[in-house]
């Protein structure tokens, strides 16, 4: 909310420095967002008086003026049509800067005549759009005085952020009240006359639904003359960035920003019959003051006459009964509207208005009558006319809410020692009626504090005024320990996996949890993942997989000249948009060059065995100890069908996939080279329920080990794992390992044949193997492999 | 009679002319080999007798030993010479480049791990909740009814599924984890909940996805002074300086009462923010005492239990601590950014070693 310091001081009598007041605002929860010295721009401008005025010798439309600026008399060439002798003007001396265009005034020859300085229009000063002539100041302004001082432009604009609970501070009066309570001054009592009213309002008011509008007060004022608002009122509205319209409208706005009391003024002659406040009917529509037509729904609070909808209660008035300069008779409205209903209507129709903002936060019910009296008075003063008795439909509750609180509980909540007497003092300064009652304190809640409901709210009031800086600092380590584990098993797995994968050369990316449905169709059921109000068309679903966003990043990086990309993301993917269907996963991508051509190596591209290696390593790291890992070639559909696999743990757990991205998908992402990736399904990593710190027993043989190599000619589709399995099964005790060390394909071997060589390590735990043992095992190995693969050993 | 002195000089001269190991070997054979000059003279000793034999044997032995020693010296000299030649021919250009194969950890992960480390030490466990939340958990249970003005500030993303006839949402803050955790555990509770949050907002200073960490303490005694103590330890440890200045300001969150925003003192030196110096204030987190209605909503009796909650933005912490100036770059996936701002995978934040 914006207000000027001078406006604040109309309500607050204070001897405190400006800075103290500003600091206090923030300290009591009215956070100062900006402070702007509005006089600064006008600092150099002086009140001058035109002494002489004659035609420019060389230009028809220009005039030569002699202007008295107090300290001297200067010559100014002026093009304004309205300049006349004796006129008091705003003079911009040489060196000053024109606010609207930041132009610096220089002494210059204009059509051959010297001109010193300039006389300004409202437009040039940034006050309004008026640029047809220069400003004509009131004659009582003193020549040579500062323009900013003499015209009240020398002010400070303060903008504060009001949290949703502090509806009471949406008027300058409320801000002053809070400051006074916090000890930076005294709230001024602003007295105004209350006109009794000399006749009965010809417009009656009927509320049909008291839930949506508990009270509606009207004041009929006849024979008004709607004029441009007086200077003081225009200046006030302009000072907070509002555009003055006409006295009637400006007065309602002023009362709203001053007293936090929204009002509305109807052209009474355009109202047919009585005012009826009721719920809208489906199908009704209404043209509001913003010139838009709104379709109304049942439940919305409408102000109507006997023919039409006049306004949306608490939100916006209508065009049909708006006031203009021809308006003669008016009806002034001051009402109470239900906050929830106002919020709902405003949201459904997407109308933002100052009235809605206030009503949905809650309005002081007592301001209904105070506001109508005050505004009526202002209308009579400015526009003349005669007012009716106030007509009130509905009821304004007279009783104030009360609560009983305990000082002990306040102390317990705040951790601050404070006596009941001080609590009572603070509450009373805020307008609460607080007094001791038995063991506790009895509080009457002021009508303007719609946010106070319980003891917790009172504790905030106390500490707000007492000062948050007075809360002591207590040691929390003194409180006994409550948690056994800080991270659960899954959290530990994710953290370990991230670091391990990064140590394998991958850089961690974090991409949006959203994704593009068009590019995600390969990875899941996108129609189950829709976001109703996406931020953009290409982020319209929750991602079914981590893959599409990582793929999108490949393109971006290669465009920047990066030819080797190892990236991973650990995060959630979704199988539907219910809270339960979130899956933890990690995806790693290796793309482009594994080695660039360097002075000591040739360039090499990543292949699926790079990612297979990385995935296996991380699985071994995350699942230590005895386990059985097998690899099959059945990976999900987004992998290349012939270049992908899955890792199965202990014969049943699918723990991850690896392989090359399906070329069709790569194509969709406009990626031209092969993409290798792996996925680790975190939720499938087995959690070790009871972690043992013991490692399995280590048996080391002291006898010599022997290595034997065998090569076989095999059908092309025979898998290396078949060879290894066959070899190992020959003697699980003596055969320590079997590894493929050569792979060779050539037509000379025969159609669809290949050669594969295996290295077997033999070692007994009981003796040194002799030639017979070795030969016997070797032939068994050959036999076993030949049998299981239908291959033949190469000699 | 052999002139031993002359022979000695001959040997010396021959050896001095030797320049490689091969001719040294020839030289050794010439004098000490089976048929070498000295060896032959040794054999001839057998023909002598008495004093002569003894005398000559002595001289010959001395000559032999001298020769052996000379050969040994020469061998060493030649070996040295050979090694020096080899060394000078083996010089490599050590300025030729090598490459590192380590990847990097994202600053968000790093900061979350730092936060977890600090709060873990203060006995907070790490709680989690789903990113798609029910309207109830995200708002209503947190004392933010359907038409509460605070809801409009949240710019909520909605999804097509519903729970209890209300549209599910992408959680707008990590606070619903409070609700889930309190329904699951009885007090005392002490937790933090880092995670992703979403708001329908995308500009220079807003990202539709960002990260928060929530903190919650519920027991019979924790009050605002504990909240202050807790955050003070955190901020000082996190920013790795005891100079951190903190300012509590009243604020409003529907789920805490009283509520506060916390600012930290900073100054700007060149392009860098220096935390702990200067008189400017920067908002860093929101907090407060858990609202009694929130406790009621999770069946905890607010007359017996109370406590505090806080929430802060991970990106903001990362930006302040590590001098990252643009929020949006966190998720832009520019490898150059990740390599620059990322962290070594071998770096696990620790209070014993280094936090960062």
Tab-separated table of C-alpha atoms in Angstrom, chain A residues 23 26-31 162-165 339-341 343-344 347 352 356-357 360-361 409 411-416 451 453 456-461 463-464 468-477 479-488 490-491 494-496 498-514 527-535 539 542-543 549-550 553 556-557 560 562 564-572 574 576-580 582 599-600 621, chain B residues 96-99 101-106 108-110 113 116 119-134 146-153 155-161 163 167-168 170 180 188-191 196 198-202 207-209 211 219-230 232-233 247-252 256-261 263 283 289-293 303-308 330-336 338-339 344-349:
chain	number	residue	atom	x	y	z
A	23	UNK	CA	12.077	1.571	10.800
A	26	UNK	CA	9.007	-2.654	9.364
A	27	UNK	CA	9.535	-3.626	12.983
A	28	UNK	CA	5.789	-3.961	13.618
A	29	UNK	CA	5.150	-6.021	10.510
A	30	UNK	CA	4.260	-3.304	8.014
A	31	UNK	CA	7.284	-3.961	5.865
A	162	UNK	CA	0.524	-5.560	3.938
A	163	UNK	CA	0.301	-9.233	4.833
A	164	UNK	CA	-3.139	-10.796	4.210
A	165	UNK	CA	-4.025	-10.776	7.902
A	339	UNK	CA	-15.391	-12.019	2.594
A	340	UNK	CA	-15.469	-15.608	1.323
A	341	UNK	CA	-18.220	-14.856	-1.169
A	343	UNK	CA	-13.199	-13.720	-2.789
A	344	UNK	CA	-14.972	-16.464	-4.729
A	347	UNK	CA	-11.709	-15.106	-8.466
A	352	UNK	CA	-9.100	-7.369	-9.221
A	356	UNK	CA	-12.491	-6.715	-3.498
A	357	UNK	CA	-8.987	-6.674	-2.026
A	360	UNK	CA	-12.086	-10.414	0.997
A	361	UNK	CA	-9.653	-9.633	3.795
A	409	UNK	CA	0.809	-19.164	27.866
A	411	UNK	CA	5.341	-16.290	27.884
A	412	UNK	CA	5.556	-19.997	27.086
A	413	UNK	CA	4.951	-19.372	23.406
A	414	UNK	CA	7.283	-16.422	23.021
A	415	UNK	CA	10.098	-17.559	25.289
A	416	UNK	CA	10.134	-14.023	26.594
A	451	UNK	CA	-7.638	-11.302	12.234
A	453	UNK	CA	-9.217	-15.137	17.034
A	456	UNK	CA	-1.706	-17.283	19.475
A	457	UNK	CA	-2.879	-14.164	17.623
A	458	UNK	CA	-2.606	-12.141	20.815
A	459	UNK	CA	0.929	-13.420	21.352
A	460	UNK	CA	1.859	-12.038	17.950
A	461	UNK	CA	0.399	-8.642	18.857
A	463	UNK	CA	5.752	-9.473	20.426
A	464	UNK	CA	5.110	-7.239	17.429
A	468	UNK	CA	11.070	-9.164	17.874
A	469	UNK	CA	14.581	-8.066	18.732
A	470	UNK	CA	13.705	-8.582	22.393
A	471	UNK	CA	13.188	-12.320	22.000
A	472	UNK	CA	16.160	-14.017	23.667
A	473	UNK	CA	18.162	-16.739	21.960
A	474	UNK	CA	17.916	-20.182	23.532
A	475	UNK	CA	20.174	-23.136	23.017
A	476	UNK	CA	18.349	-25.953	21.286
A	477	UNK	CA	21.089	-28.500	21.883
A	479	UNK	CA	16.802	-30.414	24.513
A	480	UNK	CA	17.154	-34.181	24.491
A	481	UNK	CA	17.697	-36.065	21.267
A	482	UNK	CA	14.634	-37.379	19.477
A	483	UNK	CA	15.822	-38.926	16.227
A	484	UNK	CA	17.801	-42.094	15.692
A	485	UNK	CA	18.491	-41.663	11.984
A	486	UNK	CA	18.852	-38.414	10.103
A	487	UNK	CA	18.560	-39.941	6.629
A	488	UNK	CA	16.485	-42.990	5.765
A	490	UNK	CA	16.470	-44.404	0.329
A	491	UNK	CA	17.864	-40.950	1.016
A	494	UNK	CA	20.259	-41.397	-3.570
A	495	UNK	CA	23.004	-39.323	-2.015
A	496	UNK	CA	25.610	-42.061	-2.463
A	498	UNK	CA	24.714	-39.087	-7.003
A	499	UNK	CA	28.262	-38.743	-5.760
A	500	UNK	CA	29.339	-42.056	-7.244
A	501	UNK	CA	27.863	-41.318	-10.644
A	502	UNK	CA	29.414	-37.857	-10.641
A	503	UNK	CA	32.736	-39.495	-9.851
A	504	UNK	CA	32.294	-41.546	-13.039
A	505	UNK	CA	32.459	-38.325	-15.008
A	506	UNK	CA	28.800	-37.368	-15.099
A	507	UNK	CA	27.732	-33.779	-14.375
A	508	UNK	CA	24.563	-33.418	-12.370
A	509	UNK	CA	21.768	-31.524	-14.110
A	510	UNK	CA	18.467	-30.524	-12.558
A	511	UNK	CA	15.700	-30.081	-15.095
A	512	UNK	CA	12.071	-29.123	-14.620
A	513	UNK	CA	9.691	-31.770	-13.350
A	514	UNK	CA	7.538	-30.725	-16.289
A	527	UNK	CA	-2.625	-38.107	-21.007
A	528	UNK	CA	-2.465	-39.198	-17.372
A	529	UNK	CA	0.096	-36.536	-16.564
A	530	UNK	CA	-1.539	-33.302	-17.678
A	531	UNK	CA	-1.155	-30.040	-15.806
A	532	UNK	CA	-4.332	-27.972	-16.022
A	533	UNK	CA	-2.589	-24.598	-16.126
A	534	UNK	CA	0.882	-25.200	-17.547
A	535	UNK	CA	3.423	-22.399	-17.680
A	539	UNK	CA	5.861	-27.885	-20.307
A	542	UNK	CA	4.604	-33.984	-15.386
A	543	UNK	CA	7.502	-35.925	-16.847
A	549	UNK	CA	14.434	-33.267	-20.482
A	550	UNK	CA	17.994	-34.582	-20.537
A	553	UNK	CA	19.600	-30.429	-22.967
A	556	UNK	CA	21.296	-27.026	-26.301
A	557	UNK	CA	24.832	-27.987	-25.333
A	560	UNK	CA	27.307	-24.318	-27.892
A	562	UNK	CA	30.280	-29.046	-26.606
A	564	UNK	CA	31.369	-34.554	-25.140
A	565	UNK	CA	28.530	-34.613	-22.701
A	566	UNK	CA	28.249	-36.816	-19.622
A	567	UNK	CA	25.224	-35.778	-17.600
A	568	UNK	CA	22.835	-37.256	-15.096
A	569	UNK	CA	19.798	-36.287	-13.147
A	570	UNK	CA	18.425	-37.784	-9.959
A	571	UNK	CA	14.790	-36.972	-9.417
A	572	UNK	CA	11.181	-37.917	-9.645
A	574	UNK	CA	5.535	-39.793	-12.539
A	576	UNK	CA	0.060	-40.380	-12.942
A	577	UNK	CA	-0.819	-37.124	-11.233
A	578	UNK	CA	-1.793	-38.638	-7.925
A	579	UNK	CA	0.535	-38.048	-4.993
A	580	UNK	CA	1.332	-41.775	-4.762
A	582	UNK	CA	5.960	-40.578	-8.017
A	599	UNK	CA	48.343	-35.813	-28.496
A	600	UNK	CA	48.359	-39.290	-26.998
A	621	UNK	CA	28.553	-49.788	-4.914
B	96	UNK	CA	51.405	-31.286	-22.553
B	97	UNK	CA	47.781	-31.351	-21.308
B	98	UNK	CA	46.103	-34.071	-19.304
B	99	UNK	CA	42.397	-34.342	-18.508
B	101	UNK	CA	37.483	-37.518	-15.612
B	102	UNK	CA	35.446	-36.407	-12.586
B	103	UNK	CA	31.949	-35.018	-13.104
B	104	UNK	CA	30.201	-32.550	-10.835
B	105	UNK	CA	27.481	-32.225	-8.241
B	106	UNK	CA	24.800	-29.567	-8.836
B	108	UNK	CA	21.303	-27.389	-5.334
B	109	UNK	CA	22.381	-30.864	-4.236
B	110	UNK	CA	25.419	-29.399	-2.514
B	113	UNK	CA	23.500	-31.642	1.680
B	116	UNK	CA	21.018	-31.556	6.023
B	119	UNK	CA	20.416	-29.730	10.891
B	120	UNK	CA	21.352	-33.403	11.208
B	121	UNK	CA	23.871	-32.332	13.790
B	122	UNK	CA	21.037	-30.497	15.565
B	123	UNK	CA	18.997	-33.716	15.605
B	124	UNK	CA	16.595	-32.968	12.738
B	125	UNK	CA	15.702	-35.957	10.555
B	126	UNK	CA	15.032	-35.563	6.860
B	127	UNK	CA	11.364	-35.981	5.961
B	128	UNK	CA	9.902	-36.078	2.478
B	129	UNK	CA	6.599	-35.804	0.746
B	130	UNK	CA	5.319	-36.092	-2.798
B	131	UNK	CA	5.518	-33.238	-5.281
B	132	UNK	CA	1.891	-33.723	-6.281
B	133	UNK	CA	-0.107	-32.883	-3.191
B	134	UNK	CA	-3.701	-32.811	-2.121
B	146	UNK	CA	-10.206	-22.164	0.044
B	147	UNK	CA	-10.791	-18.439	-0.105
B	148	UNK	CA	-7.908	-17.289	2.002
B	149	UNK	CA	-6.190	-14.359	0.265
B	150	UNK	CA	-2.829	-16.065	0.845
B	151	UNK	CA	-3.821	-18.706	-1.687
B	152	UNK	CA	-3.879	-16.181	-4.472
B	153	UNK	CA	-0.276	-15.338	-3.764
B	155	UNK	CA	0.085	-19.148	-8.210
B	156	UNK	CA	-0.751	-22.789	-7.899
B	157	UNK	CA	-0.331	-25.418	-10.618
B	158	UNK	CA	-3.274	-27.796	-10.772
B	159	UNK	CA	-3.344	-31.334	-12.134
B	160	UNK	CA	-6.276	-33.362	-13.383
B	161	UNK	CA	-6.613	-35.780	-10.476
B	163	UNK	CA	-8.658	-35.964	-3.737
B	167	UNK	CA	-8.136	-30.735	-7.499
B	168	UNK	CA	-4.679	-32.001	-6.611
B	170	UNK	CA	1.850	-29.328	-7.407
B	180	UNK	CA	2.230	-35.674	6.507
B	188	UNK	CA	8.449	-34.831	19.933
B	189	UNK	CA	9.131	-34.109	16.284
B	190	UNK	CA	12.187	-32.486	14.834
B	191	UNK	CA	12.532	-32.561	11.068
B	196	UNK	CA	11.042	-29.304	-5.069
B	198	UNK	CA	6.219	-25.260	-7.907
B	199	UNK	CA	4.547	-21.973	-8.667
B	200	UNK	CA	2.979	-20.827	-11.879
B	201	UNK	CA	5.374	-17.942	-12.322
B	202	UNK	CA	8.224	-17.511	-14.766
B	207	UNK	CA	11.214	-20.093	-11.796
B	208	UNK	CA	8.156	-22.371	-12.086
B	209	UNK	CA	10.147	-24.963	-10.161
B	211	UNK	CA	13.579	-25.824	-4.026
B	219	UNK	CA	7.425	-30.717	21.617
B	220	UNK	CA	6.218	-29.360	24.930
B	221	UNK	CA	8.626	-26.499	25.329
B	222	UNK	CA	10.054	-25.154	22.082
B	223	UNK	CA	9.261	-21.462	21.734
B	224	UNK	CA	10.330	-18.444	19.735
B	225	UNK	CA	13.608	-18.149	21.574
B	226	UNK	CA	14.482	-21.694	20.502
B	227	UNK	CA	13.508	-20.793	16.960
B	228	UNK	CA	15.893	-17.881	17.152
B	229	UNK	CA	18.645	-20.056	18.620
B	230	UNK	CA	18.114	-22.715	16.000
B	232	UNK	CA	21.261	-18.520	14.487
B	233	UNK	CA	23.278	-21.736	14.608
B	247	UNK	CA	16.931	-9.548	12.083
B	248	UNK	CA	13.496	-10.928	12.888
B	249	UNK	CA	10.539	-9.004	11.476
B	250	UNK	CA	6.848	-9.672	12.045
B	251	UNK	CA	5.165	-11.208	9.027
B	252	UNK	CA	2.253	-13.449	8.266
B	256	UNK	CA	2.296	-19.898	11.991
B	257	UNK	CA	1.409	-17.415	14.720
B	258	UNK	CA	3.384	-15.359	15.534
B	259	UNK	CA	5.112	-15.333	12.185
B	260	UNK	CA	8.411	-13.752	11.288
B	261	UNK	CA	10.617	-13.107	8.351
B	263	UNK	CA	16.800	-10.900	7.263
B	283	UNK	CA	15.297	-11.467	3.439
B	289	UNK	CA	5.307	-20.717	15.960
B	290	UNK	CA	3.095	-23.446	14.507
B	291	UNK	CA	-0.531	-22.272	14.500
B	292	UNK	CA	-2.696	-24.143	17.024
B	293	UNK	CA	-5.212	-24.855	14.254
B	303	UNK	CA	-2.673	-27.090	24.837
B	304	UNK	CA	0.056	-29.684	25.478
B	305	UNK	CA	2.304	-29.304	22.461
B	306	UNK	CA	3.809	-26.389	20.648
B	307	UNK	CA	6.729	-25.659	18.425
B	308	UNK	CA	8.115	-23.779	15.500
B	330	UNK	CA	20.107	-23.375	-12.108
B	331	UNK	CA	17.876	-25.311	-14.486
B	332	UNK	CA	19.215	-24.194	-17.849
B	333	UNK	CA	21.450	-27.250	-18.202
B	334	UNK	CA	24.426	-25.446	-19.655
B	335	UNK	CA	27.368	-27.778	-19.057
B	336	UNK	CA	29.729	-24.812	-18.767
B	338	UNK	CA	27.573	-26.837	-14.125
B	339	UNK	CA	31.313	-27.231	-14.437
B	344	UNK	CA	33.507	-32.215	-6.724
B	345	UNK	CA	31.715	-35.541	-6.232
B	346	UNK	CA	34.320	-36.380	-3.625
B	347	UNK	CA	33.135	-33.499	-1.507
B	348	UNK	CA	30.604	-34.656	1.101
B	349	UNK	CA	29.670	-31.706	3.316
